Coordinates of C-alpha atoms in Angstrom, one line a residue:
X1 CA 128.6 -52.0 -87.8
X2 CA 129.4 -54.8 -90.5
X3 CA 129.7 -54.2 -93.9
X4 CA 130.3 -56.7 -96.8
X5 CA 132.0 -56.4 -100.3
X6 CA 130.2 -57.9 -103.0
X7 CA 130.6 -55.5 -105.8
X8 CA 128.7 -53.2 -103.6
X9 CA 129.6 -52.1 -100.0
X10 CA 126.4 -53.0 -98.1
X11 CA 125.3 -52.0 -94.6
X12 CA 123.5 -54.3 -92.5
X13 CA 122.7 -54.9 -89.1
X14 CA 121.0 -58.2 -88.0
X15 CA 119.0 -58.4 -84.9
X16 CA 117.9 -61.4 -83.1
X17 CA 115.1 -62.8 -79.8
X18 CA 117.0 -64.6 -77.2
X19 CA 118.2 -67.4 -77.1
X20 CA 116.4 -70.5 -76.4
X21 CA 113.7 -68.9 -78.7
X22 CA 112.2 -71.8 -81.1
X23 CA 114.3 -71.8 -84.3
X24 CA 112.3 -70.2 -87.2
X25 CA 113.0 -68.6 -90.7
X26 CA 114.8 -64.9 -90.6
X27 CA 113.3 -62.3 -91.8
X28 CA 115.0 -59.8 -95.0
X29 CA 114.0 -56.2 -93.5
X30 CA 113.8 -53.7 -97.0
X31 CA 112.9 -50.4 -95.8
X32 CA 110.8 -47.8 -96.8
X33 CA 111.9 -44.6 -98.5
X34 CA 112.3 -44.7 -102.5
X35 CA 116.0 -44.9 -103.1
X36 CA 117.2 -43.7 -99.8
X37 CA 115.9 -47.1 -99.0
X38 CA 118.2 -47.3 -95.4
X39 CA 118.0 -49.1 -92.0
X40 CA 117.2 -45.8 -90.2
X41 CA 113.4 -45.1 -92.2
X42 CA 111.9 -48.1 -90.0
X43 CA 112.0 -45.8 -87.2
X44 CA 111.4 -42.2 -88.7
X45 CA 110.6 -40.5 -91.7
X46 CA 113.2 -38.6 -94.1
X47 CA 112.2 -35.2 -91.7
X48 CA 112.6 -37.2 -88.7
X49 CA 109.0 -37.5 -87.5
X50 CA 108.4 -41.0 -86.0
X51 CA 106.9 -43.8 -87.9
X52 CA 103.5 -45.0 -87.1
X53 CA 104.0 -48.6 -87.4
X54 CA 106.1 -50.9 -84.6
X55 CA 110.0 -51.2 -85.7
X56 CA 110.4 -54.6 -87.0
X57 CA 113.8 -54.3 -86.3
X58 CA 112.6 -54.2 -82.2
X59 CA 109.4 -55.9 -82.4
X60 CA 110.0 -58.8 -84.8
X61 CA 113.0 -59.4 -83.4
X62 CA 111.7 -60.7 -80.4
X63 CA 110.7 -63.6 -82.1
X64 CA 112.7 -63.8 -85.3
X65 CA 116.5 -63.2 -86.7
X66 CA 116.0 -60.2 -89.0
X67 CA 118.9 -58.9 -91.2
X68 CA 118.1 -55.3 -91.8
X69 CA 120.4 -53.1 -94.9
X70 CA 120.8 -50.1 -96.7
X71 CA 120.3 -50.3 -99.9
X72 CA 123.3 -49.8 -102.6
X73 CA 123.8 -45.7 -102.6
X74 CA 121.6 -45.1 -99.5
X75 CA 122.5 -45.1 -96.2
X76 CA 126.0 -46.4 -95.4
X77 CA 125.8 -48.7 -98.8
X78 CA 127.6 -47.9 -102.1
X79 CA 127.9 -49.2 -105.2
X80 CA 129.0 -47.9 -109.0
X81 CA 126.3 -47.1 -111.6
X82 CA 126.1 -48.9 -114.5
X83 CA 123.7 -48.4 -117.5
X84 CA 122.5 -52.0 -116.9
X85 CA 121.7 -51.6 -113.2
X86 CA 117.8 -52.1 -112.0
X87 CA 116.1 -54.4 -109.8
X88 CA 118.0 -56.8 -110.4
X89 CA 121.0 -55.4 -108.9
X90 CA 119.4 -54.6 -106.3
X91 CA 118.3 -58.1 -105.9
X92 CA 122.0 -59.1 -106.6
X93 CA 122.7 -57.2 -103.4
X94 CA 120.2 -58.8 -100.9
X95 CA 120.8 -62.2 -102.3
X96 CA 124.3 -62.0 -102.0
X97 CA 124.3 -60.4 -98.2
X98 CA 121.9 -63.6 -97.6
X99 CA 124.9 -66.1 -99.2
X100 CA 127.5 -64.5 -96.9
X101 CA 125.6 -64.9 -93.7
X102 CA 124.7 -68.6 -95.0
X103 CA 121.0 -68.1 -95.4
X104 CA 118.7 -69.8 -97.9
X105 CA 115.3 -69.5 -97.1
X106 CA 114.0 -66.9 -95.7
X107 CA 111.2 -64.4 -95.1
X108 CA 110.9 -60.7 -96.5
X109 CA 109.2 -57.9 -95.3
X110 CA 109.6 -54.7 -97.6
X111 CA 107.8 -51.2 -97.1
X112 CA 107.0 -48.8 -100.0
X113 CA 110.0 -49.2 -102.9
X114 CA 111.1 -52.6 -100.4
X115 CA 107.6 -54.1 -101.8
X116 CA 108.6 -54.4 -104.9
X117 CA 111.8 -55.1 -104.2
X118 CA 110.7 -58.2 -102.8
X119 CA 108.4 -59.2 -105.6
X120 CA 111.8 -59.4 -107.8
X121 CA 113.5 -61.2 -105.2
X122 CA 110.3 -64.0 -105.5
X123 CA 110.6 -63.4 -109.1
X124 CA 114.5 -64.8 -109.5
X125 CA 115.0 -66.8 -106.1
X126 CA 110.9 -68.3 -105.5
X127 CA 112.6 -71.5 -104.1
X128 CA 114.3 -69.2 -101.4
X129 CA 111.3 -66.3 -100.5
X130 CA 108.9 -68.6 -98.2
X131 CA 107.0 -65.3 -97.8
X132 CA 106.8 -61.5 -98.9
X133 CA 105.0 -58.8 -96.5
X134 CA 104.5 -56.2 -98.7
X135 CA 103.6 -53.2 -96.6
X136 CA 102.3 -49.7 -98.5
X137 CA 103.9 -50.9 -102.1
X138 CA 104.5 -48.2 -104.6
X139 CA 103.0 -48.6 -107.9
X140 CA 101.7 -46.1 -110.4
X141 CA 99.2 -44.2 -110.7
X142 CA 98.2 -41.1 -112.9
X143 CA 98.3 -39.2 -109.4
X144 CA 101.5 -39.8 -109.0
X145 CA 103.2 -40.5 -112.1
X146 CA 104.5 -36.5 -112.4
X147 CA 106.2 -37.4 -108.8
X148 CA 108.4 -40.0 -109.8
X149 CA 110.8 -38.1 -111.6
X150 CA 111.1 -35.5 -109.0
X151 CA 111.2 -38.5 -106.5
X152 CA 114.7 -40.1 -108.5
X153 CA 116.4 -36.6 -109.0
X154 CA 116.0 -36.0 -104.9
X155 CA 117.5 -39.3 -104.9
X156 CA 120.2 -38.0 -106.8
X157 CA 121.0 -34.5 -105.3
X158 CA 121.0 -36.5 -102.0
X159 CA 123.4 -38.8 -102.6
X160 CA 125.7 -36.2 -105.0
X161 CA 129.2 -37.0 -103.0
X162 CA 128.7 -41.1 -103.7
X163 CA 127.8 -40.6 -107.2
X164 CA 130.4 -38.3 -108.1
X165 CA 132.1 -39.0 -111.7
X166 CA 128.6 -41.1 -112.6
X167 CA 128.0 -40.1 -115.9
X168 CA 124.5 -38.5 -116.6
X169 CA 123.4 -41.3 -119.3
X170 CA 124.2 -44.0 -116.6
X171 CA 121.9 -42.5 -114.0
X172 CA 119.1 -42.2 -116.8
X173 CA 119.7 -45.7 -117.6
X174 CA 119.0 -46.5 -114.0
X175 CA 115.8 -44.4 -113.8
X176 CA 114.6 -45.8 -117.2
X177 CA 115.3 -49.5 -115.8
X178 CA 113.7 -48.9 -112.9
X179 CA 110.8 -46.6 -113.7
X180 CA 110.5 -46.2 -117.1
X181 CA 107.8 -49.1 -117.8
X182 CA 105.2 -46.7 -115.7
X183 CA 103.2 -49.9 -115.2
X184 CA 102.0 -51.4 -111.7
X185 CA 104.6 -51.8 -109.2
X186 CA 107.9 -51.9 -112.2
X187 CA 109.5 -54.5 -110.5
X188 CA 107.3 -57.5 -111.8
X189 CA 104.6 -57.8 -114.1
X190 CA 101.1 -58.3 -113.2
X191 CA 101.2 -62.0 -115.1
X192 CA 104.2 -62.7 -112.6
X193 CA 101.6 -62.1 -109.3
X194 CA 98.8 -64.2 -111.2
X195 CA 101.7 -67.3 -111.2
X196 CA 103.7 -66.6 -107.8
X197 CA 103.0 -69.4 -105.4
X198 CA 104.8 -67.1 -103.0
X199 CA 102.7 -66.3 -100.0
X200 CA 101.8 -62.5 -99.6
X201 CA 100.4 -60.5 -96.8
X202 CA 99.4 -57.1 -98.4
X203 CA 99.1 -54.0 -95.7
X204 CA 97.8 -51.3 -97.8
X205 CA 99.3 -48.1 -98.9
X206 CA 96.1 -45.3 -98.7
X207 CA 98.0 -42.4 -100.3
X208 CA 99.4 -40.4 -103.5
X209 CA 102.8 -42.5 -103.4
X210 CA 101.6 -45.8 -102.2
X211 CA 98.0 -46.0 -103.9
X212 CA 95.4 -47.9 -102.2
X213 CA 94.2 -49.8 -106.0
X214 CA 97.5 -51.0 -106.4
X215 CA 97.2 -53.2 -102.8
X216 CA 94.2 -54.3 -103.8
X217 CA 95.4 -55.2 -106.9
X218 CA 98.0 -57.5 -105.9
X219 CA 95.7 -59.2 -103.3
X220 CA 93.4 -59.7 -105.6
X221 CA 95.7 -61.2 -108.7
X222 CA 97.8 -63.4 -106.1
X223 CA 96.6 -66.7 -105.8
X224 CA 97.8 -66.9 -102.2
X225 CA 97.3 -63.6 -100.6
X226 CA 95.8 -61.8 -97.8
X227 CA 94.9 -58.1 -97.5
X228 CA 95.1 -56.2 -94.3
X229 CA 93.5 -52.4 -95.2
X230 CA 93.8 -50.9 -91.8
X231 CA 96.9 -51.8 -89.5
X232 CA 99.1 -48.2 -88.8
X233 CA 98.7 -46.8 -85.4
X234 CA 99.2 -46.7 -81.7
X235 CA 95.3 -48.3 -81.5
X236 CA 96.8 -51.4 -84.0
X237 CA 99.9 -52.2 -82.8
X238 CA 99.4 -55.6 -81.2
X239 CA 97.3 -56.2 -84.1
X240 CA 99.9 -55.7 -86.5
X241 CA 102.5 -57.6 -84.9
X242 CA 100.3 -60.5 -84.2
X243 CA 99.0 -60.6 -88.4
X244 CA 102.5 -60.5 -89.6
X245 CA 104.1 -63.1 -86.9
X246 CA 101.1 -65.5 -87.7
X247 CA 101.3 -65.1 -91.3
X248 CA 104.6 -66.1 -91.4
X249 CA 104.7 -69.1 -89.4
X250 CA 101.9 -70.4 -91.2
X251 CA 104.0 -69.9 -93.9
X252 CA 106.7 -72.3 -93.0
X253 CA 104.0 -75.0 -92.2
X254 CA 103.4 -78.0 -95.2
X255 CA 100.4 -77.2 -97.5
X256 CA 98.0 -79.5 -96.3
X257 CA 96.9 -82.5 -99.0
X258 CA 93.6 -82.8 -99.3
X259 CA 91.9 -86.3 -99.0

């Protein structure tokens, strides 16, 4: 199972169709799961019930290189805490795992907290992020504001041994720079999804943690997005393969010039 150094050990696995296959741009996997965010939560939940979605790291394989990873302090990745860390270290990671393997452009599909980690990562790199499949994103919500504390600090009791000798104000630090701003989906601002020429297809969250508004809100600020409102299921499998290969290739094609 590799692992790189890059100021964080990171997990990743990448996964690939045959060969012969046409050659396309790979596709960043950021998987669901708050800060647990692991390679492992594509196929399951935390309790271990299976996922009602297709595993991209099966099913878009067939047709794409995806480069799936654990997310610094989650899985089988590590990394210190700082009092400066946020997004953007966790962008630091996935750019930096992209570097090493020699990729520049490339897709990203994120689920719940990988959502908005992809919006930073078409935030600092929008020359590299051809497209972002934001599936469920997390955002806030009055609902669920009262859970995101509780959400961090399982976070933190989870990952107890890895964060041993972390001093309290350093994890605050990180929940502040994360969390703190309580506003839309804390990675990016609402001004930054009005600008993004990144492409977006949105597949809509529909509960406490993953609020229906906010999907709608981002498909309807983004000047080149889509909205998909029903695609989990056995019933919408094909369906949902079929959306997110097509999105991206027509992603990768040249805008067309108008006469």
């Amino acid at each position: 199972m590799p692992e790189l150094y890059l100021g964080a050990k990171l997990h990743y696995e990448i996964y690939g169709p045959d060969a012969g296959a046409p050659p396309r741009l790979p596709v960043l996997l950021l998987a669901p799961g708050g800060l647990r965010s692991r390679i492992g939560l594509w196929r399951h939940t935390h309790d271990g019930r299976a996922r009602n979605w297709p595993d991209p790291t099966v099913e878009l394989a067939r047709a794409r290189q995806v480069v799936a990873m654990d997310q610094r302090n989650a899985g089988q990745s590590f990394a210190l805490v700082g009092p400066q860390d946020g997004w953007d270290s966790f962008a630091a990671d996935q750019l930096g795992l992209l570097d090493a393997l020699g990729i520049e452009r490339f897709h990203v599909l994120g689920a719940c907290i990988g959502s908005s980690f992809a919006l930073r990562l078409a935030d600092l790199a929008p020359q590299r992020v051809a497209s972002a499949v934001l599936q469920q994103p997390i955002g806030w919500s009055p609902r669920n504001a009262p859970l995101r504390r509780e959400n961090f600090q399982v976070w933190v009791d989870g990952a107890a041994d890895r964060l041993a000798g972390v001093p309290p104000a350093h994890l605050q630090a990180l929940e502040q720079n994360l969390f703190g701003g309580e506003d839309f989906v804390f990675s990016v601002s609402r001004d930054f999804v009005r600008s993004t020429r990144t492409p977006l297809l949105v597949l809509a969250g529909n509960d406490v943690h993953h609020p229906a508004q906010i999907s709608r809100e981002l498909a309807e600020l983004a000047p080149h997005a889509e909205l998909i409102e029903e695609w989990r299921g056995e019933s919408r499998r094909s369906a949902y393969l079929a959306g997110v290969l097509e999105f991206l290739d027509r992603s990768e094609q040249p805008p067309r010039i108008s006469a």
